[in-house]
Tab-separated table of C-alpha atoms in Angstrom:
chain	number	residue	atom	x	y	z
A	1	MET	CA	6.776	20.036	-49.529
A	2	GLU	CA	5.752	21.530	-45.437
A	3	GLU	CA	8.632	24.038	-43.823
A	4	ASP	CA	9.019	24.935	-40.286
A	5	ASP	CA	8.312	28.516	-39.192
A	6	SER	CA	10.967	28.198	-36.315
A	7	SER	CA	14.343	30.127	-36.743
A	8	SER	CA	16.811	27.778	-38.256
A	9	SER	CA	20.197	28.120	-39.571
A	10	CYS	CA	19.115	26.434	-42.927
A	11	SER	CA	17.571	28.137	-45.481
A	12	ASP	CA	13.888	28.609	-46.202
A	13	GLU	CA	13.968	27.563	-49.665
A	14	GLU	CA	13.901	23.768	-50.360
A	15	ILE	CA	17.200	22.178	-49.357
A	16	PRO	CA	19.436	20.375	-51.453
A	17	LEU	CA	20.316	16.901	-49.787
A	18	ASN	CA	24.047	18.279	-50.387
A	19	SER	CA	23.591	21.773	-48.967
A	20	CYS	CA	22.647	21.259	-44.728
A	21	THR	CA	25.781	21.154	-43.353
A	22	ALA	CA	26.641	21.047	-39.523
A	23	SER	CA	28.870	23.710	-37.381
A	24	SER	CA	31.915	22.702	-36.187
A	25	GLY	CA	31.861	22.356	-31.712
A	26	ASP	CA	34.751	21.865	-29.860
A	27	SER	CA	35.635	18.576	-29.137
A	28	GLY	CA	36.349	17.115	-25.825
A	29	THR	CA	34.605	20.070	-23.636
A	30	PRO	CA	32.240	19.767	-20.983
A	31	LEU	CA	28.146	18.704	-21.886
A	32	ALA	CA	26.095	22.017	-21.762
A	33	VAL	CA	23.055	23.303	-22.485
A	34	THR	CA	23.505	24.650	-26.359
A	35	ASP	CA	25.890	21.769	-27.753
A	36	SER	CA	23.220	20.161	-29.861
A	37	PRO	CA	20.269	21.066	-31.735
A	38	ALA	CA	17.362	22.007	-30.390
A	39	ASP	CA	14.186	19.751	-29.384
A	40	ILE	CA	11.952	19.026	-32.708
A	41	ASP	CA	8.006	19.284	-31.414
A	42	VAL	CA	5.991	16.326	-33.310
A	43	ASP	CA	1.836	15.992	-33.600
A	44	SER	CA	2.321	11.931	-33.234
A	45	VAL	CA	3.782	9.435	-31.682
A	46	VAL	CA	7.742	8.715	-32.991
A	47	PHE	CA	8.340	4.881	-33.712
A	48	SER	CA	11.396	5.348	-35.468
A	49	LEU	CA	14.272	7.329	-36.424
A	50	ASP	CA	17.306	7.512	-38.929
A	51	CYS	CA	19.938	9.799	-39.464
A	52	HIS	CA	21.511	10.626	-43.072
A	53	PRO	CA	25.030	8.267	-43.730
A	54	ASN	CA	27.262	11.456	-44.400
A	55	GLN	CA	25.066	14.721	-44.020
A	56	GLU	CA	23.083	16.630	-41.373
A	57	PHE	CA	19.912	14.781	-42.865
A	58	LEU	CA	17.168	13.160	-39.863
A	59	CYS	CA	14.406	10.879	-41.304
A	60	SER	CA	11.238	9.974	-38.547
A	61	GLY	CA	8.181	7.981	-39.148
A	62	GLU	CA	5.257	8.553	-37.131
A	63	VAL	CA	2.081	6.195	-35.685
A	64	SER	CA	0.086	8.964	-37.428
A	65	GLY	CA	1.924	7.426	-41.132
A	66	TYR	CA	3.511	10.170	-42.151
A	67	VAL	CA	7.637	10.033	-42.916
A	68	ARG	CA	9.722	13.309	-42.480
A	69	LEU	CA	12.951	14.755	-42.909
A	70	TYR	CA	14.746	17.001	-41.092
A	71	CYS	CA	17.962	18.855	-41.583
A	72	TYR	CA	19.966	19.962	-38.132
A	73	THR	CA	22.803	22.444	-38.300
A	74	GLY	CA	24.446	24.031	-34.991
A	75	THR	CA	22.167	24.029	-31.692
A	76	ALA	CA	18.806	25.867	-34.101
A	77	VAL	CA	15.961	23.831	-34.137
A	78	PRO	CA	16.333	21.628	-37.242
A	79	GLN	CA	13.848	22.456	-39.899
A	80	LEU	CA	10.900	20.363	-41.488
A	81	VAL	CA	12.513	19.888	-44.733
A	82	LEU	CA	9.612	17.067	-46.109
A	83	SER	CA	6.343	15.729	-44.660
A	84	GLU	CA	4.916	12.649	-46.387
A	85	ARG	CA	1.912	10.808	-45.223
A	86	LEU	CA	2.857	7.565	-46.489
A	87	HIS	CA	1.012	5.105	-45.084
A	88	ARG	CA	-2.696	5.069	-44.431
A	89	LYS	CA	-1.912	3.911	-40.574
A	90	GLY	CA	1.580	3.811	-38.744
A	91	CYS	CA	4.580	4.043	-39.897
A	92	ARG	CA	6.333	1.379	-38.173
A	93	LYS	CA	10.130	2.083	-39.504
A	94	VAL	CA	12.226	4.540	-41.629
A	95	ALA	CA	15.618	3.841	-43.329
A	96	PHE	CA	17.535	5.743	-45.836
A	97	HIS	CA	18.678	3.760	-48.808
A	98	PRO	CA	22.714	3.858	-49.045
A	99	ASP	CA	22.613	6.191	-51.253
A	100	GLY	CA	21.509	9.085	-49.099
A	101	LEU	CA	19.133	10.020	-51.717
A	102	LYS	CA	15.884	7.643	-51.218
A	103	LEU	CA	13.643	6.707	-48.067
A	104	TRP	CA	12.882	3.124	-47.542
A	105	SER	CA	9.385	3.154	-45.135
A	106	VAL	CA	7.013	0.119	-43.977
A	107	GLY	CA	4.113	-0.471	-42.511
A	108	ARG	CA	1.515	-3.268	-43.440
A	109	GLY	CA	3.442	-2.018	-47.353
A	110	LEU	CA	6.448	-1.296	-48.325
A	111	ILE	CA	7.870	2.006	-49.967
A	112	LEU	CA	10.464	3.011	-51.426
A	113	TYR	CA	10.534	7.116	-51.534
A	114	ASP	CA	12.992	9.721	-53.779
A	115	ILE	CA	13.298	12.274	-51.479
A	116	GLU	CA	14.602	15.087	-54.290
A	117	THR	CA	11.518	14.202	-56.567
A	118	GLU	CA	9.578	13.795	-53.984
A	119	ALA	CA	7.818	10.735	-55.759
A	120	ILE	CA	7.505	7.246	-55.043
A	121	LEU	CA	9.626	4.868	-56.809
A	122	GLU	CA	8.443	1.584	-55.606
A	123	ALA	CA	4.948	0.654	-53.214
A	124	LEU	CA	4.607	-2.924	-51.796
A	125	PRO	CA	1.266	-2.890	-50.640
A	126	ARG	CA	0.697	-6.158	-49.659
A	127	CYS	CA	4.299	-7.662	-48.639
A	128	ASN	CA	3.231	-8.195	-45.396
A	129	VAL	CA	-0.213	-9.860	-43.839
A	130	THR	CA	0.955	-7.772	-40.453
A	131	PRO	CA	3.120	-5.185	-39.214
A	132	VAL	CA	6.160	-4.867	-39.263
A	133	TYR	CA	8.039	-4.267	-36.335
A	134	ALA	CA	11.525	-5.092	-37.618
A	135	MET	CA	13.799	-3.694	-40.895
A	136	ARG	CA	16.878	-3.463	-41.784
A	137	VAL	CA	18.389	-2.619	-45.306
A	138	LEU	CA	20.947	-4.802	-46.445
A	139	ASP	CA	22.412	-3.289	-49.728
A	140	ALA	CA	20.677	-1.013	-52.714
A	141	ASN	CA	18.787	-3.913	-53.441
A	142	LEU	CA	17.287	-5.739	-50.495
A	143	VAL	CA	15.440	-5.067	-48.015
A	144	ALA	CA	14.818	-7.675	-45.145
A	145	THR	CA	11.406	-7.085	-42.532
A	146	GLY	CA	10.347	-8.892	-39.717
A	147	ASP	CA	6.815	-9.185	-38.430
A	148	ASP	CA	4.214	-9.216	-36.013
A	149	GLU	CA	4.072	-12.932	-36.124
A	150	GLY	CA	6.933	-13.596	-36.568
A	151	PHE	CA	7.782	-13.759	-40.596
A	152	LEU	CA	11.169	-12.955	-41.890
A	153	ARG	CA	11.214	-11.768	-45.552
A	154	LEU	CA	13.418	-10.370	-47.704
A	155	HIS	CA	12.552	-8.093	-50.911
A	156	ASP	CA	14.307	-7.363	-53.482
A	157	LEU	CA	13.867	-4.469	-55.781
A	158	ARG	CA	15.012	-6.068	-58.544
A	159	ASP	CA	11.679	-8.547	-59.017
A	160	PRO	CA	9.415	-6.607	-56.123
A	161	ALA	CA	6.658	-8.925	-57.225
A	162	LYS	CA	7.023	-11.214	-53.903
A	163	PRO	CA	9.648	-11.959	-51.293
A	164	LYS	CA	12.756	-13.514	-52.335
A	165	LEU	CA	13.130	-15.233	-49.560
A	166	GLU	CA	9.945	-15.503	-46.825
A	167	LEU	CA	10.338	-18.060	-42.850
A	168	ARG	CA	8.520	-18.038	-39.864
A	169	LEU	CA	11.241	-17.810	-37.766
A	170	CYS	CA	8.444	-17.981	-34.039
A	171	GLU	CA	5.153	-17.852	-33.108
A	172	GLU	CA	6.125	-14.279	-31.371
A	173	PHE	CA	7.494	-10.820	-32.834
A	174	VAL	CA	10.693	-10.121	-34.445
A	175	SER	CA	11.829	-6.920	-33.025
A	176	GLU	CA	15.313	-6.129	-34.523
A	177	ILE	CA	17.443	-7.434	-37.823
A	178	VAL	CA	21.386	-6.914	-37.617
A	179	ALA	CA	23.217	-7.718	-40.735
A	180	ALA	CA	26.881	-8.740	-40.857
A	181	SER	CA	29.499	-7.219	-42.356
A	182	SER	CA	29.859	-10.122	-44.835
A	183	GLY	CA	26.503	-9.301	-46.725
A	184	ARG	CA	25.250	-13.760	-46.186
A	185	VAL	CA	24.402	-13.878	-42.795
A	186	VAL	CA	21.199	-11.541	-41.188
A	187	VAL	CA	20.437	-12.178	-37.197
A	188	ALA	CA	17.185	-11.402	-36.109
A	189	ALA	CA	15.933	-10.903	-32.522
A	190	CYS	CA	12.801	-12.264	-31.234
A	191	GLY	CA	9.860	-12.464	-29.038
A	192	ASP	CA	10.069	-16.062	-27.903
A	193	GLY	CA	13.741	-15.055	-26.227
A	194	ARG	CA	15.375	-16.343	-28.666
A	195	LEU	CA	18.361	-15.009	-31.507
A	196	HIS	CA	17.893	-16.408	-35.395
A	197	ALA	CA	20.739	-16.318	-37.296
A	198	VAL	CA	19.691	-16.789	-41.032
A	199	ASN	CA	21.804	-17.557	-44.242
A	200	TYR	CA	19.739	-15.231	-46.558
A	201	ARG	CA	21.655	-16.456	-49.551
A	202	ARG	CA	20.920	-19.666	-49.329
A	203	GLY	CA	17.348	-19.395	-48.072
A	204	LYS	CA	17.563	-21.126	-44.271
A	205	GLU	CA	18.230	-20.760	-41.201
A	206	VAL	CA	21.552	-21.414	-39.692
A	207	MET	CA	21.730	-20.771	-36.337
A	208	VAL	CA	19.216	-20.280	-32.976
A	209	SER	CA	19.844	-19.367	-29.715
A	210	GLU	CA	19.333	-21.359	-26.520
A	211	SER	CA	15.932	-19.457	-24.590
A	212	LEU	CA	17.077	-16.496	-22.605
A	213	ASN	CA	13.553	-16.515	-20.383
A	214	SER	CA	12.844	-13.190	-21.758
A	215	ASP	CA	11.594	-11.070	-24.879
A	216	LEU	CA	14.391	-9.813	-26.665
A	217	LEU	CA	13.585	-6.230	-27.437
A	218	CYS	CA	16.493	-5.069	-29.322
A	219	ALA	CA	19.800	-5.813	-31.165
A	220	SER	CA	23.139	-3.580	-32.420
A	221	ALA	CA	25.917	-4.684	-33.224
A	222	PHE	CA	29.800	-3.330	-31.844
A	223	ARG	CA	33.295	-4.164	-31.808
A	224	GLU	CA	33.280	-3.833	-35.089
A	225	GLY	CA	30.927	-6.833	-35.297
A	226	ARG	CA	32.502	-8.428	-33.545
A	227	ASN	CA	29.727	-8.697	-30.614
A	228	LEU	CA	26.402	-8.716	-30.410
A	229	VAL	CA	24.062	-6.813	-28.225
A	230	CYS	CA	20.380	-7.825	-27.406
A	231	GLY	CA	18.555	-5.778	-25.034
A	232	ASP	CA	16.001	-8.215	-23.287
A	233	GLY	CA	12.327	-7.755	-21.260
A	234	GLU	CA	14.126	-8.013	-18.061
A	235	GLY	CA	16.778	-4.929	-18.111
A	236	GLY	CA	19.787	-6.766	-18.943
A	237	LEU	CA	21.524	-6.341	-22.151
A	238	ASP	CA	22.888	-9.774	-23.507
A	239	ILE	CA	26.104	-9.927	-25.579
A	240	PHE	CA	27.090	-12.812	-28.246
A	241	ASN	CA	30.463	-13.376	-29.920
A	242	TRP	CA	29.520	-13.037	-33.341
A	243	GLY	CA	29.064	-16.200	-35.254
A	244	GLU	CA	28.390	-17.856	-31.862
A	245	PHE	CA	24.793	-17.599	-31.590
A	246	GLY	CA	23.591	-20.686	-29.570
A	247	ASN	CA	24.394	-19.107	-26.182
A	248	ILE	CA	25.436	-15.280	-24.507
A	249	SER	CA	28.812	-15.020	-23.736
A	250	ASP	CA	27.634	-12.494	-21.305
A	251	ARG	CA	25.202	-10.545	-19.686
A	252	PHE	CA	25.038	-7.435	-18.161
A	253	PRO	CA	21.801	-6.688	-16.075
A	254	GLY	CA	20.866	-3.789	-13.550
A	255	HIS	CA	18.409	-1.602	-15.959
A	256	PRO	CA	15.187	-0.693	-13.502
A	257	PHE	CA	13.211	-2.058	-16.910
A	258	GLY	CA	13.472	-3.801	-20.031
A	259	VAL	CA	16.087	-2.602	-22.724
A	260	ASP	CA	13.150	-1.062	-25.351
A	261	CYS	CA	15.901	-0.064	-27.789
A	262	LEU	CA	19.652	0.302	-28.186
A	263	VAL	CA	22.094	1.613	-30.408
A	264	ALA	CA	25.902	2.054	-30.725
A	265	ILE	CA	27.246	4.838	-30.579
A	266	GLY	CA	31.398	3.696	-30.829
A	267	ASP	CA	33.419	0.980	-30.418
A	268	SER	CA	31.968	-0.462	-27.225
A	269	VAL	CA	29.599	1.899	-25.737
A	270	VAL	CA	25.912	1.558	-26.296
A	271	CYS	CA	22.586	4.144	-25.582
A	272	THR	CA	19.741	2.070	-24.074
A	273	GLY	CA	16.336	3.893	-23.423
A	274	SER	CA	13.338	1.870	-20.965
A	275	MET	CA	10.524	3.285	-19.988
A	276	ASP	CA	11.558	5.321	-17.463
A	277	GLY	CA	12.406	8.274	-20.220
A	278	LEU	CA	16.550	7.722	-19.328
A	279	VAL	CA	18.692	7.128	-21.667
A	280	ARG	CA	21.790	5.840	-20.614
A	281	ALA	CA	25.159	5.632	-22.668
A	282	VAL	CA	26.990	2.041	-21.421
A	283	ASN	CA	29.990	0.532	-21.476
A	284	LEU	CA	30.530	-3.192	-22.788
A	285	LEU	CA	33.362	-5.539	-22.560
A	286	PRO	CA	33.698	-4.755	-19.626
A	287	ASN	CA	30.635	-4.030	-18.099
A	288	ARG	CA	29.853	-0.362	-17.399
A	289	PHE	CA	27.072	1.775	-16.409
A	290	LEU	CA	28.280	5.242	-17.462
A	291	GLY	CA	25.654	7.917	-17.329
A	292	VAL	CA	22.637	9.091	-17.549
A	293	VAL	CA	23.098	11.268	-21.350
A	294	GLY	CA	19.865	12.482	-21.782
A	295	ASP	CA	16.160	11.931	-20.970
A	296	HIS	CA	12.757	12.178	-22.058
A	297	PRO	CA	10.520	13.240	-18.152
A	298	ASP	CA	7.722	10.753	-17.614
A	299	ASN	CA	7.690	8.996	-20.941
A	300	PRO	CA	9.225	5.825	-22.144
A	301	VAL	CA	11.718	6.132	-24.560
A	302	GLU	CA	10.225	4.292	-28.365
A	303	CYS	CA	13.544	4.800	-30.043
A	304	LEU	CA	17.406	6.090	-30.822
A	305	ALA	CA	19.233	6.843	-33.401
A	306	VAL	CA	23.136	8.216	-33.985
A	307	THR	CA	24.306	10.387	-36.188
A	308	HIS	CA	26.291	9.665	-39.249
A	309	ASP	CA	29.717	11.385	-37.726
A	310	ARG	CA	28.555	9.536	-34.158
A	311	LYS	CA	28.587	13.145	-32.447
A	312	PHE	CA	25.240	12.990	-31.239
A	313	THR	CA	22.687	10.291	-30.201
A	314	VAL	CA	18.755	11.036	-31.133
A	315	SER	CA	16.039	9.852	-28.968
A	316	ALA	CA	12.269	9.892	-29.487
A	317	GLY	CA	9.465	9.298	-26.783
A	318	HIS	CA	6.543	9.074	-26.135
A	319	ASP	CA	6.255	12.757	-25.218
A	320	GLN	CA	5.904	13.565	-28.431
A	321	THR	CA	9.384	15.203	-28.706
A	322	ILE	CA	12.589	14.657	-30.878
A	323	ARG	CA	15.773	15.123	-28.707
A	324	PHE	CA	19.664	15.265	-29.460
A	325	TRP	CA	22.233	14.739	-26.981
A	326	ASN	CA	26.160	14.963	-27.255
A	327	VAL	CA	28.029	11.945	-27.011
A	328	GLU	CA	31.605	13.641	-28.262
A	329	GLN	CA	33.079	12.312	-25.165
A	330	PHE	CA	32.597	8.939	-25.752
A	331	GLU	CA	34.944	8.599	-28.387
A	332	GLY	CA	37.828	6.378	-28.265
A	333	ARG	CA	37.870	6.189	-23.953
A	334	LYS	CA	38.893	2.863	-22.729
A	335	PHE	CA	37.925	1.569	-19.298
A	336	ASP	CA	39.302	-0.569	-16.784
A	337	SER	CA	38.088	-3.579	-16.191
A	338	ARG	CA	39.861	-3.547	-12.949
A	339	LYS	CA	38.403	-0.441	-11.555
A	340	LYS	CA	34.950	-0.429	-9.151
A	341	VAL	CA	32.510	1.481	-10.481
A	342	GLU	CA	30.613	3.771	-8.270
A	343	ARG	CA	27.142	2.089	-7.640
A	344	GLU	CA	25.563	5.770	-8.243
A	345	VAL	CA	26.928	6.313	-12.211
A	346	LYS	CA	24.566	4.435	-13.392
A	347	ASN	CA	22.224	7.712	-13.048
A	348	LYS	CA	24.164	10.085	-13.066
A	349	ALA	CA	23.593	12.529	-14.987
A	350	LEU	CA	26.412	13.479	-18.419
A	351	ASN	CA	24.260	16.812	-19.604
A	352	ARG	CA	22.753	19.381	-17.723
A	353	ARG	CA	19.258	19.334	-19.914
A	354	VAL	CA	19.012	16.615	-18.269
A	355	LYS	CA	16.389	16.773	-15.751
A	356	HIS	CA	15.606	13.325	-13.932
A	357	THR	CA	15.999	12.382	-10.218
A	358	SER	CA	18.082	9.227	-9.634
A	359	LYS	CA	16.634	6.962	-7.024
A	360	ALA	CA	19.677	7.587	-5.070
A	361	ASP	CA	18.419	11.477	-4.748
A	362	PHE	CA	15.328	10.443	-4.850
A	363	PHE	CA	15.886	9.385	-1.033
A	364	ALA	CA	18.404	11.781	-0.015
A	365	ASP	CA	15.796	14.407	-0.992
A	366	LEU	CA	13.478	12.098	1.346
A	367	ASN	CA	15.588	11.586	4.408
A	368	ASN	CA	16.689	15.629	4.509
A	369	GLU	CA	12.582	16.254	4.378
A	370	LEU	CA	11.721	13.278	7.233
A	371	GLN	CA	13.548	14.594	9.924
A	372	VAL	CA	13.056	12.021	13.061
A	373	PRO	CA	13.041	13.837	16.342
A	374	ASP	CA	15.336	11.995	18.966
A	375	LEU	CA	12.970	9.912	21.207
A	376	GLN	CA	12.692	10.769	24.510
A	377	VAL	CA	12.696	7.848	26.779
A	378	PRO	CA	11.161	8.335	30.009
A	379	ASN	CA	13.541	7.490	32.541
A	380	ILE	CA	11.074	4.405	34.752
A	381	ASP	CA	12.942	3.802	38.523
A	382	ASN	CA	11.508	0.258	38.711
A	383	SER	CA	13.022	0.041	43.060
A	384	ASP	CA	10.333	-1.067	45.338
A	385	GLU	CA	9.109	2.031	47.045
């Protein structure tokens, strides 16, 4: 076990999972510089983040193959509780087991790791021929994975020798897997621009959407599972009614780059991450850009997560930092679809820690700097002499 030397309110001794609790903040107050845990500097790019289901713990999977566990409290620097290299190559995805006492991690192989005993409980080194792009823990025994060649596989801890289900959905990558609350259907967003719905109890694909003519890079359920949103490579958010995956019910364009990652932080609010390094808050149905809640200046946002109490969105960028952003202000917020939204709100900073400069601000500054003198037009007399 490795420990972080930075100051923290967590104990320097080994921390059991039930001993780390976050300090409460003033709800409804304006966002400030010190309203969230401090940034975490990491040694390599973080591919994946996940938050504990009911406590103040965060796990990360890195391109170096390391899986790390952090405890965050108040505004202190989160303490490194666990650091293990579980994969020789990159760790593509990490996720907490539903009991919160174990971790799933995946690269080419799939590993179930016990946090308290620091032991590998199950290792499936050859469960995927190609690296995994997506993973979704379905229950205490089932986990679904999607790889770079379009395969969806279902693994069962009760029979780990081979996948319980293996389907080739497309010839492109599977970017995200979203599970239905019914416990029978998973939906895979894929690089072929389609959404694929699979009934894993029956072991077959049950629905495929029309092509959206752009890679689907991420996906999340929202509005208590009644809708699904996908981020595409053209900067759009494609919205489906759950169970009606044949075609979109709505589309909200406007991101200047592809939407590489997103996470639902409220009933109708999601946070998105893109190549421009901005973490934007977006309301869906009605569709509204709310502003910028966080950033990784000049570095793409790789992944996003939300804490169990939905108080913070957590982001990781190519600048090798993990950052926490307070999103309490969106809790229970309602929007009037008839009200016109200002164009500048898309890049409006909602947190004083955000250091980006929006396009509107850039051109405003440029106009201020370039003082064009008035042209002196000579008075030319064209009359005959």
